[in-house]
Amino acid sequence: MYYGLETGITMILFFAALVITIYAQFKINSAYSKYKKISANKKLTGCDVARQILDKNGLSKVYVVATNGELSDHYDPTRKVVKLSQDIYNGNTIAAISVAAHECGHAIQDKENYKFMRIRAALVPVVNLVSYLGYFGLIVSLFAGISGYLKLSLLTLVATMLFQLVTLPVEFDASNRALKELEKLGLISPDEKKGVKKMLGAAAFTYVASLLSTLINILRIVIMLNNNRDE
């Protein structure tokens, strides 16, 4: 009976994590679909907005380039390049200027040596190593049994959680900087501010959802380990 209860709880946790992830993806896709259809008053493209924000912050040497994919936008701190997906780079919509400004927020963080950005960069090799070890999970299970596999899974999830915890302030700060820059430079009107905030908020929620999903999965693995120990 007790075993059945624990199995039921782990299944509920599994589906809870899945629902949170799906909802977060739906939220960002919904916001993007809506605001990529609403033209910005200034008629500036994402590239134009990014260029203005970067230049005004002494980052004229940071390039803005178009990249493939949808919502594949990111800032590359190694090459000092803001990479924008085609719709963001060429679009003159609320979605385009919001995303472009957000990525410029990361470039400004890099310039100012933002603490959490540095911590996140330092954690990348550790997370990559732990994730790489996760590929050997099947081999581990053969030699160490299901308990060894679960412990390896727990280690991977904890490393992911630490990375996500540090990522949250980085992303929220970049969005705050984005909104401030758009307002300060007069790139959005007061009536556009609400749309920009919703677009940035939907994007930020994906990071919160990822962290919640990881925490739920950690709890699920802990319960499974405890159950395996009692057998």
PDB file of C-alpha atoms in Angstrom:
ATOM      1  CA  MET A   1       0.000   0.000   0.000  1.00  0.00           C
ATOM      2  CA  TYR A   2       2.796   2.394   0.989  1.00  0.00           C
ATOM      3  CA  TYR A   3       4.744   1.490  -2.160  1.00  0.00           C
ATOM      4  CA  GLY A   4       1.657   2.195  -4.270  1.00  0.00           C
ATOM      5  CA  LEU A   5       1.232   5.589  -2.594  1.00  0.00           C
ATOM      6  CA  GLU A   6       4.833   6.594  -3.325  1.00  0.00           C
ATOM      7  CA  THR A   7       4.481   5.457  -6.930  1.00  0.00           C
ATOM      8  CA  GLY A   8       1.327   7.536  -7.243  1.00  0.00           C
ATOM      9  CA  ILE A   9       3.068  10.607  -5.799  1.00  0.00           C
ATOM     10  CA  THR A  10       6.021  10.281  -8.171  1.00  0.00           C
ATOM     11  CA  MET A  11       3.644  10.003 -11.127  1.00  0.00           C
ATOM     12  CA  ILE A  12       1.768  13.123  -9.999  1.00  0.00           C
ATOM     13  CA  LEU A  13       5.055  15.006  -9.641  1.00  0.00           C
ATOM     14  CA  PHE A  14       6.160  13.856 -13.088  1.00  0.00           C
ATOM     15  CA  PHE A  15       2.981  15.150 -14.713  1.00  0.00           C
ATOM     16  CA  ALA A  16       3.099  18.361 -12.655  1.00  0.00           C
ATOM     17  CA  ALA A  17       6.578  19.129 -14.002  1.00  0.00           C
ATOM     18  CA  LEU A  18       5.402  18.303 -17.512  1.00  0.00           C
ATOM     19  CA  VAL A  19       2.348  20.588 -17.233  1.00  0.00           C
ATOM     20  CA  ILE A  20       4.446  23.500 -15.927  1.00  0.00           C
ATOM     21  CA  THR A  21       6.889  23.141 -18.823  1.00  0.00           C
ATOM     22  CA  ILE A  22       4.118  22.934 -21.421  1.00  0.00           C
ATOM     23  CA  TYR A  23       2.296  25.926 -19.920  1.00  0.00           C
ATOM     24  CA  ALA A  24       5.450  28.054 -19.930  1.00  0.00           C
ATOM     25  CA  GLN A  25       6.076  27.209 -23.572  1.00  0.00           C
ATOM     26  CA  PHE A  26       2.459  27.997 -24.409  1.00  0.00           C
ATOM     27  CA  LYS A  27       2.720  31.336 -22.581  1.00  0.00           C
ATOM     28  CA  ILE A  28       5.829  32.517 -24.464  1.00  0.00           C
ATOM     29  CA  ASN A  29       4.514  31.240 -27.826  1.00  0.00           C
ATOM     30  CA  SER A  30       1.176  32.940 -27.219  1.00  0.00           C
ATOM     31  CA  ALA A  31       2.792  36.265 -26.286  1.00  0.00           C
ATOM     32  CA  TYR A  32       5.177  36.084 -29.227  1.00  0.00           C
ATOM     33  CA  SER A  33       2.394  35.222 -31.681  1.00  0.00           C
ATOM     34  CA  LYS A  34       0.380  38.197 -30.433  1.00  0.00           C
ATOM     35  CA  TYR A  35       3.082  40.860 -30.280  1.00  0.00           C
ATOM     36  CA  LYS A  36       4.867  39.910 -33.494  1.00  0.00           C
ATOM     37  CA  LYS A  37       1.696  41.091 -35.253  1.00  0.00           C
ATOM     38  CA  ILE A  38       1.633  44.507 -33.547  1.00  0.00           C
ATOM     39  CA  SER A  39       3.851  47.089 -35.233  1.00  0.00           C
ATOM     40  CA  ALA A  40       5.899  49.433 -33.068  1.00  0.00           C
ATOM     41  CA  ASN A  41       5.105  53.126 -33.423  1.00  0.00           C
ATOM     42  CA  LYS A  42       8.677  54.103 -34.276  1.00  0.00           C
ATOM     43  CA  LYS A  43       8.822  51.525 -37.094  1.00  0.00           C
ATOM     44  CA  LEU A  44      12.333  50.575 -35.978  1.00  0.00           C
ATOM     45  CA  THR A  45      13.475  46.996 -36.511  1.00  0.00           C
ATOM     46  CA  GLY A  46      14.943  44.822 -33.793  1.00  0.00           C
ATOM     47  CA  CYS A  47      18.346  45.445 -35.364  1.00  0.00           C
ATOM     48  CA  ASP A  48      17.811  49.222 -35.264  1.00  0.00           C
ATOM     49  CA  VAL A  49      16.770  49.135 -31.612  1.00  0.00           C
ATOM     50  CA  ALA A  50      19.675  46.902 -30.632  1.00  0.00           C
ATOM     51  CA  ARG A  51      22.142  49.151 -32.424  1.00  0.00           C
ATOM     52  CA  GLN A  52      20.838  52.275 -30.702  1.00  0.00           C
ATOM     53  CA  ILE A  53      20.887  50.716 -27.225  1.00  0.00           C
ATOM     54  CA  LEU A  54      24.386  49.323 -27.684  1.00  0.00           C
ATOM     55  CA  ASP A  55      25.803  52.575 -29.090  1.00  0.00           C
ATOM     56  CA  LYS A  56      24.265  54.658 -26.297  1.00  0.00           C
ATOM     57  CA  ASN A  57      25.917  52.385 -23.744  1.00  0.00           C
ATOM     58  CA  GLY A  58      29.401  52.543 -25.251  1.00  0.00           C
ATOM     59  CA  LEU A  59      29.117  49.168 -26.934  1.00  0.00           C
ATOM     60  CA  SER A  60      29.652  50.215 -30.540  1.00  0.00           C
ATOM     61  CA  LYS A  61      32.080  47.314 -31.024  1.00  0.00           C
ATOM     62  CA  VAL A  62      29.389  44.757 -30.198  1.00  0.00           C
ATOM     63  CA  TYR A  63      27.946  43.477 -33.477  1.00  0.00           C
ATOM     64  CA  VAL A  64      24.278  42.733 -34.164  1.00  0.00           C
ATOM     65  CA  VAL A  65      23.754  39.856 -36.592  1.00  0.00           C
ATOM     66  CA  ALA A  66      20.854  37.754 -37.866  1.00  0.00           C
ATOM     67  CA  THR A  67      20.740  34.051 -37.015  1.00  0.00           C
ATOM     68  CA  ASN A  68      18.530  31.122 -37.979  1.00  0.00           C
ATOM     69  CA  GLY A  69      15.649  29.723 -35.968  1.00  0.00           C
ATOM     70  CA  GLU A  70      12.684  31.184 -34.110  1.00  0.00           C
ATOM     71  CA  LEU A  71      13.309  32.804 -30.723  1.00  0.00           C
ATOM     72  CA  SER A  72      16.913  31.635 -30.986  1.00  0.00           C
ATOM     73  CA  ASP A  73      18.076  35.098 -29.936  1.00  0.00           C
ATOM     74  CA  HIS A  74      21.021  35.360 -27.565  1.00  0.00           C
ATOM     75  CA  TYR A  75      24.079  37.359 -26.640  1.00  0.00           C
ATOM     76  CA  ASP A  76      27.453  35.728 -27.205  1.00  0.00           C
ATOM     77  CA  PRO A  77      29.825  37.131 -24.546  1.00  0.00           C
ATOM     78  CA  THR A  78      32.833  35.389 -26.078  1.00  0.00           C
ATOM     79  CA  ARG A  79      32.497  36.987 -29.511  1.00  0.00           C
ATOM     80  CA  LYS A  80      30.695  40.106 -28.225  1.00  0.00           C
ATOM     81  CA  VAL A  81      27.805  39.606 -30.640  1.00  0.00           C
ATOM     82  CA  VAL A  82      24.059  40.039 -30.232  1.00  0.00           C
ATOM     83  CA  LYS A  83      22.436  37.346 -32.372  1.00  0.00           C
ATOM     84  CA  LEU A  84      18.817  37.916 -33.364  1.00  0.00           C
ATOM     85  CA  SER A  85      16.517  35.505 -35.193  1.00  0.00           C
ATOM     86  CA  GLN A  86      15.328  36.703 -38.588  1.00  0.00           C
ATOM     87  CA  ASP A  87      11.876  37.879 -37.423  1.00  0.00           C
ATOM     88  CA  ILE A  88      13.415  39.815 -34.541  1.00  0.00           C
ATOM     89  CA  TYR A  89      16.298  41.236 -36.575  1.00  0.00           C
ATOM     90  CA  ASN A  90      14.101  42.447 -39.448  1.00  0.00           C
ATOM     91  CA  GLY A  91      10.794  42.922 -37.634  1.00  0.00           C
ATOM     92  CA  ASN A  92       9.489  46.288 -36.476  1.00  0.00           C
ATOM     93  CA  THR A  93       7.033  44.815 -33.986  1.00  0.00           C
ATOM     94  CA  ILE A  94       6.601  44.975 -30.203  1.00  0.00           C
ATOM     95  CA  ALA A  95       7.982  41.428 -29.992  1.00  0.00           C
ATOM     96  CA  ALA A  96      11.028  42.325 -32.083  1.00  0.00           C
ATOM     97  CA  ILE A  97      12.053  45.410 -30.128  1.00  0.00           C
ATOM     98  CA  SER A  98      11.378  43.681 -26.779  1.00  0.00           C
ATOM     99  CA  VAL A  99      13.566  40.666 -27.531  1.00  0.00           C
ATOM    100  CA  ALA A 100      16.303  42.776 -29.132  1.00  0.00           C
ATOM    101  CA  ALA A 101      16.407  45.089 -26.116  1.00  0.00           C
ATOM    102  CA  HIS A 102      16.558  42.106 -23.754  1.00  0.00           C
ATOM    103  CA  GLU A 103      19.619  40.678 -25.504  1.00  0.00           C
ATOM    104  CA  CYS A 104      21.257  44.095 -25.341  1.00  0.00           C
ATOM    105  CA  GLY A 105      20.574  43.984 -21.608  1.00  0.00           C
ATOM    106  CA  HIS A 106      22.915  40.980 -21.464  1.00  0.00           C
ATOM    107  CA  ALA A 107      25.571  42.904 -23.395  1.00  0.00           C
ATOM    108  CA  ILE A 108      25.352  45.733 -20.853  1.00  0.00           C
ATOM    109  CA  GLN A 109      25.633  43.189 -18.034  1.00  0.00           C
ATOM    110  CA  ASP A 110      28.778  41.849 -19.667  1.00  0.00           C
ATOM    111  CA  LYS A 111      30.272  45.327 -19.909  1.00  0.00           C
ATOM    112  CA  GLU A 112      29.524  46.015 -16.241  1.00  0.00           C
ATOM    113  CA  ASN A 113      30.766  42.582 -15.094  1.00  0.00           C
ATOM    114  CA  TYR A 114      27.387  41.760 -13.616  1.00  0.00           C
ATOM    115  CA  LYS A 115      28.057  39.349 -10.753  1.00  0.00           C
ATOM    116  CA  PHE A 116      25.428  36.705 -11.497  1.00  0.00           C
ATOM    117  CA  MET A 117      26.409  36.620 -15.160  1.00  0.00           C
ATOM    118  CA  ARG A 118      29.987  35.815 -14.141  1.00  0.00           C
ATOM    119  CA  ILE A 119      28.816  33.123 -11.720  1.00  0.00           C
ATOM    120  CA  ARG A 120      26.637  31.576 -14.431  1.00  0.00           C
ATOM    121  CA  ALA A 121      29.547  31.548 -16.875  1.00  0.00           C
ATOM    122  CA  ALA A 122      31.713  29.828 -14.264  1.00  0.00           C
ATOM    123  CA  LEU A 123      29.040  27.152 -13.726  1.00  0.00           C
ATOM    124  CA  VAL A 124      28.717  26.264 -17.416  1.00  0.00           C
ATOM    125  CA  PRO A 125      31.701  23.829 -17.509  1.00  0.00           C
ATOM    126  CA  VAL A 126      30.453  22.105 -14.344  1.00  0.00           C
ATOM    127  CA  VAL A 127      26.911  21.701 -15.673  1.00  0.00           C
ATOM    128  CA  ASN A 128      28.237  20.466 -19.022  1.00  0.00           C
ATOM    129  CA  LEU A 129      30.414  17.876 -17.275  1.00  0.00           C
ATOM    130  CA  VAL A 130      27.582  16.612 -15.083  1.00  0.00           C
ATOM    131  CA  SER A 131      25.210  16.518 -18.068  1.00  0.00           C
ATOM    132  CA  TYR A 132      27.841  14.576 -20.026  1.00  0.00           C
ATOM    133  CA  LEU A 133      28.067  12.041 -17.201  1.00  0.00           C
ATOM    134  CA  GLY A 134      24.318  11.643 -17.447  1.00  0.00           C
ATOM    135  CA  TYR A 135      24.757  10.002 -20.851  1.00  0.00           C
ATOM    136  CA  PHE A 136      26.410   7.106 -19.059  1.00  0.00           C
ATOM    137  CA  GLY A 137      23.305   6.523 -16.958  1.00  0.00           C
ATOM    138  CA  LEU A 138      22.531   3.204 -18.620  1.00  0.00           C
ATOM    139  CA  ILE A 139      26.058   1.919 -17.960  1.00  0.00           C
ATOM    140  CA  VAL A 140      25.843   3.109 -14.369  1.00  0.00           C
ATOM    141  CA  SER A 141      22.551   1.264 -13.904  1.00  0.00           C
ATOM    142  CA  LEU A 142      24.136  -1.961 -15.140  1.00  0.00           C
ATOM    143  CA  PHE A 143      26.927  -1.814 -12.539  1.00  0.00           C
ATOM    144  CA  ALA A 144      25.384   0.154  -9.674  1.00  0.00           C
ATOM    145  CA  GLY A 145      21.753  -0.825 -10.131  1.00  0.00           C
ATOM    146  CA  ILE A 146      18.748   1.473 -10.201  1.00  0.00           C
ATOM    147  CA  SER A 147      19.941   3.205  -7.028  1.00  0.00           C
ATOM    148  CA  GLY A 148      23.193   4.276  -8.714  1.00  0.00           C
ATOM    149  CA  TYR A 149      21.267   5.510 -11.745  1.00  0.00           C
ATOM    150  CA  LEU A 150      18.910   7.549  -9.552  1.00  0.00           C
ATOM    151  CA  LYS A 151      21.821   9.094  -7.651  1.00  0.00           C
ATOM    152  CA  LEU A 152      23.437  10.120 -10.938  1.00  0.00           C
ATOM    153  CA  SER A 153      20.124  11.586 -12.078  1.00  0.00           C
ATOM    154  CA  LEU A 154      19.851  13.504  -8.805  1.00  0.00           C
ATOM    155  CA  LEU A 155      23.359  14.895  -9.233  1.00  0.00           C
ATOM    156  CA  THR A 156      22.499  16.065 -12.758  1.00  0.00           C
ATOM    157  CA  LEU A 157      19.289  17.720 -11.569  1.00  0.00           C
ATOM    158  CA  VAL A 158      20.977  19.492  -8.655  1.00  0.00           C
ATOM    159  CA  ALA A 159      23.646  20.897 -10.974  1.00  0.00           C
ATOM    160  CA  THR A 160      20.915  22.037 -13.354  1.00  0.00           C
ATOM    161  CA  MET A 161      18.996  23.630 -10.480  1.00  0.00           C
ATOM    162  CA  LEU A 162      22.033  25.631  -9.344  1.00  0.00           C
ATOM    163  CA  PHE A 163      22.554  26.888 -12.881  1.00  0.00           C
ATOM    164  CA  GLN A 164      18.877  27.833 -13.176  1.00  0.00           C
ATOM    165  CA  LEU A 165      18.938  29.631  -9.817  1.00  0.00           C
ATOM    166  CA  VAL A 166      21.787  31.832 -11.010  1.00  0.00           C
ATOM    167  CA  THR A 167      20.137  32.303 -14.405  1.00  0.00           C
ATOM    168  CA  LEU A 168      16.977  33.830 -12.898  1.00  0.00           C
ATOM    169  CA  PRO A 169      18.534  37.112 -11.709  1.00  0.00           C
ATOM    170  CA  VAL A 170      20.510  37.349 -14.965  1.00  0.00           C
ATOM    171  CA  GLU A 171      17.357  37.127 -17.077  1.00  0.00           C
ATOM    172  CA  PHE A 172      15.179  39.346 -14.891  1.00  0.00           C
ATOM    173  CA  ASP A 173      17.881  41.982 -14.705  1.00  0.00           C
ATOM    174  CA  ALA A 174      18.341  41.918 -18.499  1.00  0.00           C
ATOM    175  CA  SER A 175      14.593  42.468 -18.954  1.00  0.00           C
ATOM    176  CA  ASN A 176      14.591  45.343 -16.459  1.00  0.00           C
ATOM    177  CA  ARG A 177      17.500  46.935 -18.291  1.00  0.00           C
ATOM    178  CA  ALA A 178      15.710  46.411 -21.619  1.00  0.00           C
ATOM    179  CA  LEU A 179      12.582  48.250 -20.487  1.00  0.00           C
ATOM    180  CA  LYS A 180      14.593  51.103 -18.982  1.00  0.00           C
ATOM    181  CA  GLU A 181      16.659  51.542 -22.136  1.00  0.00           C
ATOM    182  CA  LEU A 182      13.606  51.501 -24.392  1.00  0.00           C
ATOM    183  CA  GLU A 183      11.969  54.190 -22.266  1.00  0.00           C
ATOM    184  CA  LYS A 184      15.102  56.270 -21.716  1.00  0.00           C
ATOM    185  CA  LEU A 185      15.899  56.411 -25.429  1.00  0.00           C
ATOM    186  CA  GLY A 186      12.297  57.115 -26.380  1.00  0.00           C
ATOM    187  CA  LEU A 187      12.062  53.948 -28.458  1.00  0.00           C
ATOM    188  CA  ILE A 188       8.594  53.076 -27.144  1.00  0.00           C
ATOM    189  CA  SER A 189       5.548  55.155 -26.329  1.00  0.00           C
ATOM    190  CA  PRO A 190       3.725  54.897 -22.962  1.00  0.00           C
ATOM    191  CA  ASP A 191       0.935  52.827 -24.526  1.00  0.00           C
ATOM    192  CA  GLU A 192       3.486  50.329 -25.887  1.00  0.00           C
ATOM    193  CA  LYS A 193       5.075  49.773 -22.477  1.00  0.00           C
ATOM    194  CA  LYS A 194       2.365  47.328 -21.389  1.00  0.00           C
ATOM    195  CA  GLY A 195       2.946  45.107 -24.430  1.00  0.00           C
ATOM    196  CA  VAL A 196       6.720  45.163 -23.953  1.00  0.00           C
ATOM    197  CA  LYS A 197       6.348  44.183 -20.282  1.00  0.00           C
ATOM    198  CA  LYS A 198       4.026  41.297 -21.167  1.00  0.00           C
ATOM    199  CA  MET A 199       6.428  40.033 -23.814  1.00  0.00           C
ATOM    200  CA  LEU A 200       9.404  40.230 -21.469  1.00  0.00           C
ATOM    201  CA  GLY A 201       7.362  38.745 -18.616  1.00  0.00           C
ATOM    202  CA  ALA A 202       6.311  35.724 -20.677  1.00  0.00           C
ATOM    203  CA  ALA A 203       9.942  35.089 -21.613  1.00  0.00           C
ATOM    204  CA  ALA A 204      11.055  35.396 -17.976  1.00  0.00           C
ATOM    205  CA  PHE A 205       8.362  32.951 -16.861  1.00  0.00           C
ATOM    206  CA  THR A 206       9.958  30.196 -18.938  1.00  0.00           C
ATOM    207  CA  TYR A 207      13.017  30.380 -16.666  1.00  0.00           C
ATOM    208  CA  VAL A 208      10.873  30.301 -13.530  1.00  0.00           C
ATOM    209  CA  ALA A 209       8.954  27.315 -14.916  1.00  0.00           C
ATOM    210  CA  SER A 210      12.186  25.483 -15.744  1.00  0.00           C
ATOM    211  CA  LEU A 211      13.398  25.930 -12.164  1.00  0.00           C
ATOM    212  CA  LEU A 212      10.070  24.758 -10.705  1.00  0.00           C
ATOM    213  CA  SER A 213      10.092  21.735 -13.003  1.00  0.00           C
ATOM    214  CA  THR A 214      13.626  20.832 -11.922  1.00  0.00           C
ATOM    215  CA  LEU A 215      12.744  21.189  -8.213  1.00  0.00           C
ATOM    216  CA  ILE A 216       9.730  18.912  -8.677  1.00  0.00           C
ATOM    217  CA  ASN A 217      11.867  16.325 -10.458  1.00  0.00           C
ATOM    218  CA  ILE A 218      14.458  16.469  -7.669  1.00  0.00           C
ATOM    219  CA  LEU A 219      11.702  15.713  -5.149  1.00  0.00           C
ATOM    220  CA  ARG A 220      10.477  12.870  -7.372  1.00  0.00           C
ATOM    221  CA  ILE A 221      13.959  11.304  -7.551  1.00  0.00           C
ATOM    222  CA  VAL A 222      14.428  11.658  -3.769  1.00  0.00           C
ATOM    223  CA  ILE A 223      11.138   9.803  -3.173  1.00  0.00           C
ATOM    224  CA  MET A 224      12.174   7.077  -5.623  1.00  0.00           C
ATOM    225  CA  LEU A 225      15.560   6.726  -3.906  1.00  0.00           C
ATOM    226  CA  ASN A 226      13.888   6.468  -0.525  1.00  0.00           C
ATOM    227  CA  ASN A 227      11.500   3.852  -1.861  1.00  0.00           C
ATOM    228  CA  ASN A 228      14.361   1.862  -3.405  1.00  0.00           C
ATOM    229  CA  ARG A 229      16.238   1.966  -0.089  1.00  0.00           C
ATOM    230  CA  ASP A 230      13.254   0.557   1.778  1.00  0.00           C
ATOM    231  CA  GLU A 231      12.833  -2.431  -0.543  1.00  0.00           C
TER     232      GLU A 231
END
